[in-house]
């Protein structure tokens, strides 16, 4: 055998070994995911429980400041719809910005993606969630995940008065299969009375010709942010968008692969605000946070994850929640990358 033949033969053996190794590793990953249990989640939760001490409960909305900083919950909904819950799983908290992905789904369903995104961008950002961004330059919000874009998104949902909000609430109830969900009137009133920055965005966009209605539309935004749910509900929302808008129990009434891709792509590039880029590097999954302390996560084609811990980091994301997600992703190699 000459040297060239030897090299070719050796190369072939190496490639075969590599492919065989990858096949084994892939099989192991699949098996590993199926071993997720409440014991697994409990271990991760306990490891990260004390991260609340490194965060701060949101108090710029006074009513949110009453949340128990030590509360913590962790939920997963598997591919077969099986639910795993640990921690304070009965504890309710408000959706806040997580409601933006539901509003976006409804607005795009009604108006079409082109019409919605003609008024805003697909861009990420290096600014906080309540930044005015380029409203005074191009006049359009950067994306539907920041407050300005979310306020605009809700204003695009058809219907007078509370109808746009009720559509959002009904959709959250459908996805979670939980008809008892409602909004907190005390948080709504607190948000409305202190939401002057959001009010400024609303009127600036109205001045730019993007919004034609009155403050009823902004009230709908405050209401949708005040919808109360649990970590399990968030896991079911994550599952829904991870699986082409099919509900955890298999109900495919809203099945839509393109909608699923749109929502998840926005979650990935802007769902964690200015932390989204670093989050994509460390976690690598479509996720949406809210200043109520919740984060919903979609593992495309596989599962939904929901976490809750109200103490927030400097970006407005749950401190303990982020670390629980990070540990689960590392343990089961769930990152897209």
mmCIF file of C-alpha atoms in Angstrom:
data_model
loop_
_atom_site.group_PDB
_atom_site.id
_atom_site.type_symbol
_atom_site.label_atom_id
_atom_site.label_comp_id
_atom_site.label_asym_id
_atom_site.label_seq_id
_atom_site.Cartn_x
_atom_site.Cartn_y
_atom_site.Cartn_z
ATOM 1 C CA UNK A 1 0.000 0.000 0.000
ATOM 2 C CA UNK A 2 1.489 3.339 -0.983
ATOM 3 C CA UNK A 3 1.356 6.423 1.258
ATOM 4 C CA UNK A 4 -1.587 7.961 -0.607
ATOM 5 C CA UNK A 5 -3.629 4.770 -0.300
ATOM 6 C CA UNK A 6 -2.780 4.572 3.362
ATOM 7 C CA UNK A 7 -3.882 8.177 3.941
ATOM 8 C CA UNK A 8 -7.143 7.650 2.097
ATOM 9 C CA UNK A 9 -7.824 4.468 4.052
ATOM 10 C CA UNK A 10 -6.943 6.137 7.360
ATOM 11 C CA UNK A 11 -9.110 9.115 6.492
ATOM 12 C CA UNK A 12 -12.025 6.816 5.708
ATOM 13 C CA UNK A 13 -11.642 5.020 9.026
ATOM 14 C CA UNK A 14 -11.540 8.358 10.889
ATOM 15 C CA UNK A 15 -14.676 9.632 9.131
ATOM 16 C CA UNK A 16 -16.534 6.386 9.846
ATOM 17 C CA UNK A 17 -15.472 6.523 13.479
ATOM 18 C CA UNK A 18 -16.543 10.166 13.709
ATOM 19 C CA UNK A 19 -19.976 9.449 12.210
ATOM 20 C CA UNK A 20 -20.415 6.447 14.470
ATOM 21 C CA UNK A 21 -19.443 8.522 17.505
ATOM 22 C CA UNK A 22 -21.879 11.269 16.528
ATOM 23 C CA UNK A 23 -24.662 8.721 16.083
ATOM 24 C CA UNK A 24 -24.006 7.379 19.567
ATOM 25 C CA UNK A 25 -23.842 10.884 21.029
ATOM 26 C CA UNK A 26 -27.096 11.894 19.334
ATOM 27 C CA UNK A 27 -28.807 8.771 20.667
ATOM 28 C CA UNK A 28 -27.503 9.568 24.120
ATOM 29 C CA UNK A 29 -28.829 13.144 23.932
ATOM 30 C CA UNK A 30 -32.271 11.900 22.934
ATOM 31 C CA UNK A 31 -32.264 9.383 25.776
ATOM 32 C CA UNK A 32 -30.982 11.991 28.217
ATOM 33 C CA UNK A 33 -33.859 14.357 27.442
ATOM 34 C CA UNK A 34 -36.335 11.600 28.239
ATOM 35 C CA UNK A 35 -34.834 11.276 31.711
ATOM 36 C CA UNK A 36 -35.945 14.751 32.792
ATOM 37 C CA UNK A 37 -37.900 14.399 36.021
ATOM 38 C CA UNK A 38 -39.128 16.441 38.948
ATOM 39 C CA UNK A 39 -36.071 15.217 40.837
ATOM 40 C CA UNK A 40 -33.854 16.706 38.116
ATOM 41 C CA UNK A 41 -35.688 20.026 38.201
ATOM 42 C CA UNK A 42 -35.699 20.115 41.995
ATOM 43 C CA UNK A 43 -31.933 19.643 42.082
ATOM 44 C CA UNK A 44 -31.411 22.501 39.620
ATOM 45 C CA UNK A 45 -33.866 24.723 41.492
ATOM 46 C CA UNK A 46 -32.183 24.202 44.848
ATOM 47 C CA UNK A 47 -28.765 24.855 43.344
ATOM 48 C CA UNK A 48 -29.898 28.241 42.037
ATOM 49 C CA UNK A 49 -32.418 29.300 44.688
ATOM 50 C CA UNK A 50 -30.112 31.871 46.315
ATOM 51 C CA UNK A 51 -29.596 33.849 43.107
ATOM 52 C CA UNK A 52 -32.565 35.950 44.212
ATOM 53 C CA UNK A 53 -30.138 37.710 46.549
ATOM 54 C CA UNK A 54 -28.274 39.048 43.511
ATOM 55 C CA UNK A 55 -31.411 40.569 42.013
ATOM 56 C CA UNK A 56 -34.128 43.056 42.918
ATOM 57 C CA UNK A 57 -37.909 42.831 42.670
ATOM 58 C CA UNK A 58 -39.289 45.382 40.188
ATOM 59 C CA UNK A 59 -40.770 48.351 42.048
ATOM 60 C CA UNK A 60 -41.110 50.965 39.299
ATOM 61 C CA UNK A 61 -44.614 49.517 39.074
ATOM 62 C CA UNK A 62 -45.476 49.809 42.794
ATOM 63 C CA UNK A 63 -47.738 46.761 42.935
ATOM 64 C CA UNK A 64 -44.960 44.499 41.608
ATOM 65 C CA UNK A 65 -42.776 45.534 44.521
ATOM 66 C CA UNK A 66 -45.023 43.471 46.818
ATOM 67 C CA UNK A 67 -43.837 40.162 45.324
ATOM 68 C CA UNK A 68 -41.987 37.726 47.592
ATOM 69 C CA UNK A 69 -38.370 37.803 46.386
ATOM 70 C CA UNK A 70 -37.780 34.257 47.688
ATOM 71 C CA UNK A 71 -40.580 32.672 45.622
ATOM 72 C CA UNK A 72 -39.290 30.292 42.939
ATOM 73 C CA UNK A 73 -40.792 27.751 40.533
ATOM 74 C CA UNK A 74 -39.607 25.572 37.654
ATOM 75 C CA UNK A 75 -41.766 23.744 35.087
ATOM 76 C CA UNK A 76 -41.182 21.670 31.961
ATOM 77 C CA UNK A 77 -43.685 20.325 29.424
ATOM 78 C CA UNK A 78 -42.201 17.425 27.438
ATOM 79 C CA UNK A 79 -42.875 16.464 23.826
ATOM 80 C CA UNK A 80 -45.639 14.070 24.895
ATOM 81 C CA UNK A 81 -47.346 16.840 26.872
ATOM 82 C CA UNK A 82 -46.238 15.501 30.252
ATOM 83 C CA UNK A 83 -45.814 18.260 32.846
ATOM 84 C CA UNK A 84 -43.121 18.418 35.532
ATOM 85 C CA UNK A 85 -43.435 21.031 38.304
ATOM 86 C CA UNK A 86 -41.247 21.923 41.278
ATOM 87 C CA UNK A 87 -41.091 24.821 43.704
ATOM 88 C CA UNK A 88 -43.837 27.393 44.227
ATOM 89 C CA UNK A 89 -45.827 26.115 41.265
ATOM 90 C CA UNK A 90 -49.144 27.470 42.545
ATOM 91 C CA UNK A 91 -47.740 30.972 42.920
ATOM 92 C CA UNK A 92 -49.293 33.387 40.434
ATOM 93 C CA UNK A 93 -47.479 36.352 38.924
ATOM 94 C CA UNK A 94 -48.159 38.715 36.039
ATOM 95 C CA UNK A 95 -47.063 37.996 32.478
ATOM 96 C CA UNK A 96 -45.793 41.497 31.788
ATOM 97 C CA UNK A 97 -43.705 41.413 28.581
ATOM 98 C CA UNK A 98 -44.291 37.701 27.974
ATOM 99 C CA UNK A 99 -47.758 38.744 26.794
ATOM 100 C CA UNK A 100 -46.070 40.429 23.802
ATOM 101 C CA UNK A 101 -45.589 37.142 21.951
ATOM 102 C CA UNK A 102 -49.315 36.370 22.253
ATOM 103 C CA UNK A 103 -50.277 39.832 21.011
ATOM 104 C CA UNK A 104 -47.865 39.481 18.085
ATOM 105 C CA UNK A 105 -49.406 36.162 17.105
ATOM 106 C CA UNK A 106 -52.903 37.665 17.067
ATOM 107 C CA UNK A 107 -51.903 40.862 15.218
ATOM 108 C CA UNK A 108 -50.072 38.912 12.504
ATOM 109 C CA UNK A 109 -52.968 36.439 12.219
ATOM 110 C CA UNK A 110 -55.353 39.329 11.599
ATOM 111 C CA UNK A 111 -53.263 41.773 9.597
ATOM 112 C CA UNK A 112 -50.555 39.628 8.038
ATOM 113 C CA UNK A 113 -46.836 39.724 8.771
ATOM 114 C CA UNK A 114 -46.049 42.231 6.010
ATOM 115 C CA UNK A 115 -48.569 44.783 7.283
ATOM 116 C CA UNK A 116 -47.400 44.449 10.889
ATOM 117 C CA UNK A 117 -43.677 44.647 10.182
ATOM 118 C CA UNK A 118 -44.121 47.483 7.730
ATOM 119 C CA UNK A 119 -44.643 49.544 10.880
ATOM 120 C CA UNK A 120 -41.734 48.153 12.922
ATOM 121 C CA UNK A 121 -38.478 46.257 12.512
ATOM 122 C CA UNK A 122 -37.148 42.742 13.057
ATOM 123 C CA UNK A 123 -34.081 44.194 14.776
ATOM 124 C CA UNK A 124 -32.409 43.305 18.032
ATOM 125 C CA UNK A 125 -31.266 45.996 20.437
ATOM 126 C CA UNK A 126 -28.577 46.965 22.901
ATOM 127 C CA UNK A 127 -31.044 49.088 24.871
ATOM 128 C CA UNK A 128 -33.399 48.329 27.806
ATOM 129 C CA UNK A 129 -37.002 47.221 27.200
ATOM 130 C CA UNK A 130 -38.454 50.699 27.835
ATOM 131 C CA UNK A 131 -36.024 52.633 25.625
ATOM 132 C CA UNK A 132 -37.456 54.954 22.977
ATOM 133 C CA UNK A 133 -34.854 53.579 20.530
ATOM 134 C CA UNK A 134 -35.319 55.114 17.080
ATOM 135 C CA UNK A 135 -38.843 56.496 17.490
ATOM 136 C CA UNK A 136 -37.492 60.009 16.988
ATOM 137 C CA UNK A 137 -35.311 59.113 13.985
ATOM 138 C CA UNK A 138 -37.005 56.578 11.699
ATOM 139 C CA UNK A 139 -40.218 56.877 13.692
ATOM 140 C CA UNK A 140 -40.648 53.099 13.902
ATOM 141 C CA UNK A 141 -40.046 50.729 16.850
ATOM 142 C CA UNK A 142 -37.059 48.391 16.489
ATOM 143 C CA UNK A 143 -39.062 45.221 17.158
ATOM 144 C CA UNK A 144 -42.316 43.986 18.740
ATOM 145 C CA UNK A 145 -40.565 42.782 21.914
ATOM 146 C CA UNK A 146 -39.585 46.218 23.270
ATOM 147 C CA UNK A 147 -42.349 48.251 24.865
ATOM 148 C CA UNK A 148 -42.792 50.651 21.946
ATOM 149 C CA UNK A 149 -43.228 47.846 19.419
ATOM 150 C CA UNK A 150 -45.465 45.895 21.768
ATOM 151 C CA UNK A 151 -47.750 48.888 22.356
ATOM 152 C CA UNK A 152 -47.998 49.302 18.587
ATOM 153 C CA UNK A 153 -48.645 45.570 18.098
ATOM 154 C CA UNK A 154 -51.580 45.599 20.525
ATOM 155 C CA UNK A 155 -53.010 48.687 18.835
ATOM 156 C CA UNK A 156 -53.075 46.741 15.552
ATOM 157 C CA UNK A 157 -55.399 44.049 16.929
ATOM 158 C CA UNK A 158 -58.910 44.736 15.657
ATOM 159 C CA UNK A 159 -61.836 45.595 17.907
ATOM 160 C CA UNK A 160 -63.101 48.483 20.004
ATOM 161 C CA UNK A 161 -62.564 49.040 23.718
ATOM 162 C CA UNK A 162 -61.347 45.951 25.578
ATOM 163 C CA UNK A 163 -61.843 43.548 22.646
ATOM 164 C CA UNK A 164 -58.130 43.394 21.669
ATOM 165 C CA UNK A 165 -57.192 42.614 25.278
ATOM 166 C CA UNK A 166 -59.915 39.964 25.556
ATOM 167 C CA UNK A 167 -58.526 38.283 22.422
ATOM 168 C CA UNK A 168 -55.112 38.103 24.100
ATOM 169 C CA UNK A 169 -56.589 36.779 27.344
ATOM 170 C CA UNK A 170 -58.647 34.159 25.493
ATOM 171 C CA UNK A 171 -55.576 33.008 23.575
ATOM 172 C CA UNK A 172 -53.544 32.650 26.774
ATOM 173 C CA UNK A 173 -56.424 30.659 28.289
ATOM 174 C CA UNK A 174 -56.554 28.442 25.196
ATOM 175 C CA UNK A 175 -52.788 27.763 25.019
ATOM 176 C CA UNK A 176 -52.588 26.920 28.728
ATOM 177 C CA UNK A 177 -55.978 25.150 28.723
ATOM 178 C CA UNK A 178 -56.739 27.189 31.819
ATOM 179 C CA UNK A 179 -60.015 29.124 31.642
ATOM 180 C CA UNK A 180 -59.541 30.499 35.171
ATOM 181 C CA UNK A 181 -56.768 32.860 34.102
ATOM 182 C CA UNK A 182 -57.535 36.559 34.421
ATOM 183 C CA UNK A 183 -55.740 39.836 34.935
ATOM 184 C CA UNK A 184 -54.873 41.550 38.203
ATOM 185 C CA UNK A 185 -56.869 44.761 38.514
ATOM 186 C CA UNK A 186 -54.491 46.086 41.182
ATOM 187 C CA UNK A 187 -51.412 45.582 38.951
ATOM 188 C CA UNK A 188 -53.310 47.048 35.991
ATOM 189 C CA UNK A 189 -54.227 50.175 37.964
ATOM 190 C CA UNK A 190 -50.649 50.444 39.225
ATOM 191 C CA UNK A 191 -49.243 50.156 35.697
ATOM 192 C CA UNK A 192 -51.736 52.648 34.313
ATOM 193 C CA UNK A 193 -51.060 55.247 36.994
ATOM 194 C CA UNK A 194 -47.270 55.058 36.618
ATOM 195 C CA UNK A 195 -46.932 54.242 32.899
ATOM 196 C CA UNK A 196 -45.999 57.712 31.741
ATOM 197 C CA UNK A 197 -43.005 56.531 29.726
ATOM 198 C CA UNK A 198 -45.212 54.057 27.844
ATOM 199 C CA UNK A 199 -47.729 56.849 27.389
ATOM 200 C CA UNK A 200 -44.997 58.970 25.835
ATOM 201 C CA UNK A 201 -44.176 56.190 23.357
ATOM 202 C CA UNK A 202 -47.842 55.808 22.515
ATOM 203 C CA UNK A 203 -48.273 59.484 21.647
ATOM 204 C CA UNK A 204 -44.986 59.692 19.777
ATOM 205 C CA UNK A 205 -46.096 56.799 17.564
ATOM 206 C CA UNK A 206 -49.492 58.426 17.182
ATOM 207 C CA UNK A 207 -47.701 61.601 16.108
ATOM 208 C CA UNK A 208 -45.735 59.502 13.597
ATOM 209 C CA UNK A 209 -48.968 58.154 12.123
ATOM 210 C CA UNK A 210 -48.451 54.572 13.314
ATOM 211 C CA UNK A 211 -51.323 54.661 15.817
ATOM 212 C CA UNK A 212 -54.682 56.231 15.066
ATOM 213 C CA UNK A 213 -56.713 55.315 18.150
ATOM 214 C CA UNK A 214 -56.957 56.709 21.651
ATOM 215 C CA UNK A 215 -55.616 55.644 25.041
ATOM 216 C CA UNK A 216 -58.029 52.708 25.223
ATOM 217 C CA UNK A 217 -55.423 50.918 23.125
ATOM 218 C CA UNK A 218 -52.715 51.675 25.668
ATOM 219 C CA UNK A 219 -55.032 50.471 28.456
ATOM 220 C CA UNK A 220 -55.276 47.130 26.629
ATOM 221 C CA UNK A 221 -51.487 46.904 26.736
ATOM 222 C CA UNK A 222 -51.464 47.577 30.486
ATOM 223 C CA UNK A 223 -54.147 44.906 30.963
ATOM 224 C CA UNK A 224 -52.347 42.246 28.923
ATOM 225 C CA UNK A 225 -49.194 42.804 30.998
ATOM 226 C CA UNK A 226 -51.302 42.249 34.127
ATOM 227 C CA UNK A 227 -52.543 38.756 33.197
ATOM 228 C CA UNK A 228 -51.709 36.388 36.058
ATOM 229 C CA UNK A 229 -50.452 32.843 35.564
ATOM 230 C CA UNK A 230 -47.991 30.236 36.890
ATOM 231 C CA UNK A 231 -44.665 28.746 35.798
ATOM 232 C CA UNK A 232 -46.587 25.739 34.437
ATOM 233 C CA UNK A 233 -48.648 28.051 32.244
ATOM 234 C CA UNK A 234 -45.422 29.571 30.911
ATOM 235 C CA UNK A 235 -44.025 26.115 30.110
ATOM 236 C CA UNK A 236 -47.194 25.380 28.123
ATOM 237 C CA UNK A 237 -46.786 28.649 26.202
ATOM 238 C CA UNK A 238 -43.173 27.743 25.457
ATOM 239 C CA UNK A 239 -44.294 24.302 24.283
ATOM 240 C CA UNK A 240 -46.961 25.824 22.017
ATOM 241 C CA UNK A 241 -44.517 27.930 20.026
ATOM 242 C CA UNK A 242 -41.859 25.190 20.058
ATOM 243 C CA UNK A 243 -44.281 22.822 18.332
ATOM 244 C CA UNK A 244 -45.752 24.801 15.432
ATOM 245 C CA UNK A 245 -48.496 26.344 17.583
ATOM 246 C CA UNK A 246 -49.893 22.964 18.624
ATOM 247 C CA UNK A 247 -51.096 22.814 22.234
ATOM 248 C CA UNK A 248 -49.460 20.519 24.793
ATOM 249 C CA UNK A 249 -52.436 18.130 24.661
ATOM 250 C CA UNK A 250 -52.197 17.798 20.871
ATOM 251 C CA UNK A 251 -54.949 20.287 19.965
ATOM 252 C CA UNK A 252 -53.881 21.655 16.553
ATOM 253 C CA UNK A 253 -56.560 24.323 16.082
ATOM 254 C CA UNK A 254 -53.937 27.041 15.521
ATOM 255 C CA UNK A 255 -51.196 24.901 13.962
ATOM 256 C CA UNK A 256 -48.984 27.195 11.914
ATOM 257 C CA UNK A 257 -45.308 26.468 11.297
ATOM 258 C CA UNK A 258 -44.605 29.920 9.879
ATOM 259 C CA UNK A 259 -46.157 31.665 12.879
ATOM 260 C CA UNK A 260 -44.098 29.456 15.154
ATOM 261 C CA UNK A 261 -40.897 30.445 13.320
ATOM 262 C CA UNK A 262 -41.753 34.147 13.458
ATOM 263 C CA UNK A 263 -42.478 34.178 17.179
ATOM 264 C CA UNK A 264 -39.460 32.069 18.088
ATOM 265 C CA UNK A 265 -37.130 34.167 15.941
ATOM 266 C CA UNK A 266 -38.254 37.324 17.724
ATOM 267 C CA UNK A 267 -37.873 35.622 21.098
ATOM 268 C CA UNK A 268 -34.343 34.589 20.145
ATOM 269 C CA UNK A 269 -33.079 37.984 18.964
ATOM 270 C CA UNK A 270 -34.986 40.309 21.288
ATOM 271 C CA UNK A 271 -36.883 38.320 23.926
ATOM 272 C CA UNK A 272 -34.348 39.036 26.664
ATOM 273 C CA UNK A 273 -33.845 42.694 25.675
ATOM 274 C CA UNK A 274 -30.272 43.967 25.629
ATOM 275 C CA UNK A 275 -29.126 40.646 27.149
ATOM 276 C CA UNK A 276 -30.486 38.719 24.141
ATOM 277 C CA UNK A 277 -27.141 38.378 22.361
ATOM 278 C CA UNK A 278 -25.310 37.036 25.389
ATOM 279 C CA UNK A 279 -28.304 34.849 26.245
ATOM 280 C CA UNK A 280 -28.232 33.364 22.740
ATOM 281 C CA UNK A 281 -24.578 32.510 23.329
ATOM 282 C CA UNK A 282 -25.101 30.905 26.754
ATOM 283 C CA UNK A 283 -28.613 29.409 26.541
ATOM 284 C CA UNK A 284 -29.227 29.424 22.800
ATOM 285 C CA UNK A 285 -33.021 29.029 22.876
ATOM 286 C CA UNK A 286 -36.001 31.270 21.981
ATOM 287 C CA UNK A 287 -37.085 32.824 25.287
ATOM 288 C CA UNK A 288 -39.221 35.683 26.558
ATOM 289 C CA UNK A 289 -38.903 37.305 29.949
ATOM 290 C CA UNK A 290 -41.190 39.579 31.942
ATOM 291 C CA UNK A 291 -40.471 41.931 34.832
ATOM 292 C CA UNK A 292 -42.975 39.929 36.905
ATOM 293 C CA UNK A 293 -40.174 37.366 37.259
ATOM 294 C CA UNK A 294 -41.221 34.825 34.652
ATOM 295 C CA UNK A 295 -39.398 33.457 31.607
ATOM 296 C CA UNK A 296 -40.938 31.198 28.963
ATOM 297 C CA UNK A 297 -38.605 29.083 26.814
ATOM 298 C CA UNK A 298 -39.198 27.125 23.612
ATOM 299 C CA UNK A 299 -36.997 24.148 22.753
ATOM 300 C CA UNK A 300 -37.963 23.815 19.057
ATOM 301 C CA UNK A 301 -39.783 20.594 18.305
ATOM 302 C CA UNK A 302 -39.236 19.265 21.805
ATOM 303 C CA UNK A 303 -40.462 21.013 24.935
ATOM 304 C CA UNK A 304 -41.499 24.131 26.773
ATOM 305 C CA UNK A 305 -39.859 25.529 29.914
ATOM 306 C CA UNK A 306 -41.299 27.975 32.431
ATOM 307 C CA UNK A 307 -39.478 29.571 35.348
ATOM 308 C CA UNK A 308 -40.434 32.088 38.006
ATOM 309 C CA UNK A 309 -38.389 34.097 40.495
ATOM 310 C CA UNK A 310 -39.268 37.792 40.880
ATOM 311 C CA UNK A 311 -35.832 39.181 41.767
ATOM 312 C CA UNK A 312 -34.474 40.658 38.516
ATOM 313 C CA UNK A 313 -30.956 41.260 37.253
ATOM 314 C CA UNK A 314 -29.784 44.555 35.751
ATOM 315 C CA UNK A 315 -31.418 43.678 32.420
ATOM 316 C CA UNK A 316 -34.883 43.120 33.899
ATOM 317 C CA UNK A 317 -34.679 39.313 33.632
ATOM 318 C CA UNK A 318 -35.202 36.851 36.491
ATOM 319 C CA UNK A 319 -31.782 36.222 38.074
ATOM 320 C CA UNK A 320 -32.516 32.757 39.477
ATOM 321 C CA UNK A 321 -34.724 31.920 36.501
ATOM 322 C CA UNK A 322 -31.895 32.510 34.043
ATOM 323 C CA UNK A 323 -29.515 30.272 35.956
ATOM 324 C CA UNK A 324 -32.079 27.456 36.245
ATOM 325 C CA UNK A 325 -32.613 27.553 32.488
ATOM 326 C CA UNK A 326 -28.877 27.680 31.865
ATOM 327 C CA UNK A 327 -28.224 24.606 34.020
ATOM 328 C CA UNK A 328 -31.018 22.603 32.362
ATOM 329 C CA UNK A 329 -29.736 23.541 28.906
ATOM 330 C CA UNK A 330 -26.175 22.529 29.774
ATOM 331 C CA UNK A 331 -27.210 19.264 31.412
ATOM 332 C CA UNK A 332 -29.292 18.128 28.427
ATOM 333 C CA UNK A 333 -27.457 19.954 25.635
ATOM 334 C CA UNK A 334 -30.598 21.806 24.529
ATOM 335 C CA UNK A 335 -28.982 24.812 22.840
ATOM 336 C CA UNK A 336 -29.735 25.283 19.169
ATOM 337 C CA UNK A 337 -26.072 25.928 18.481
#
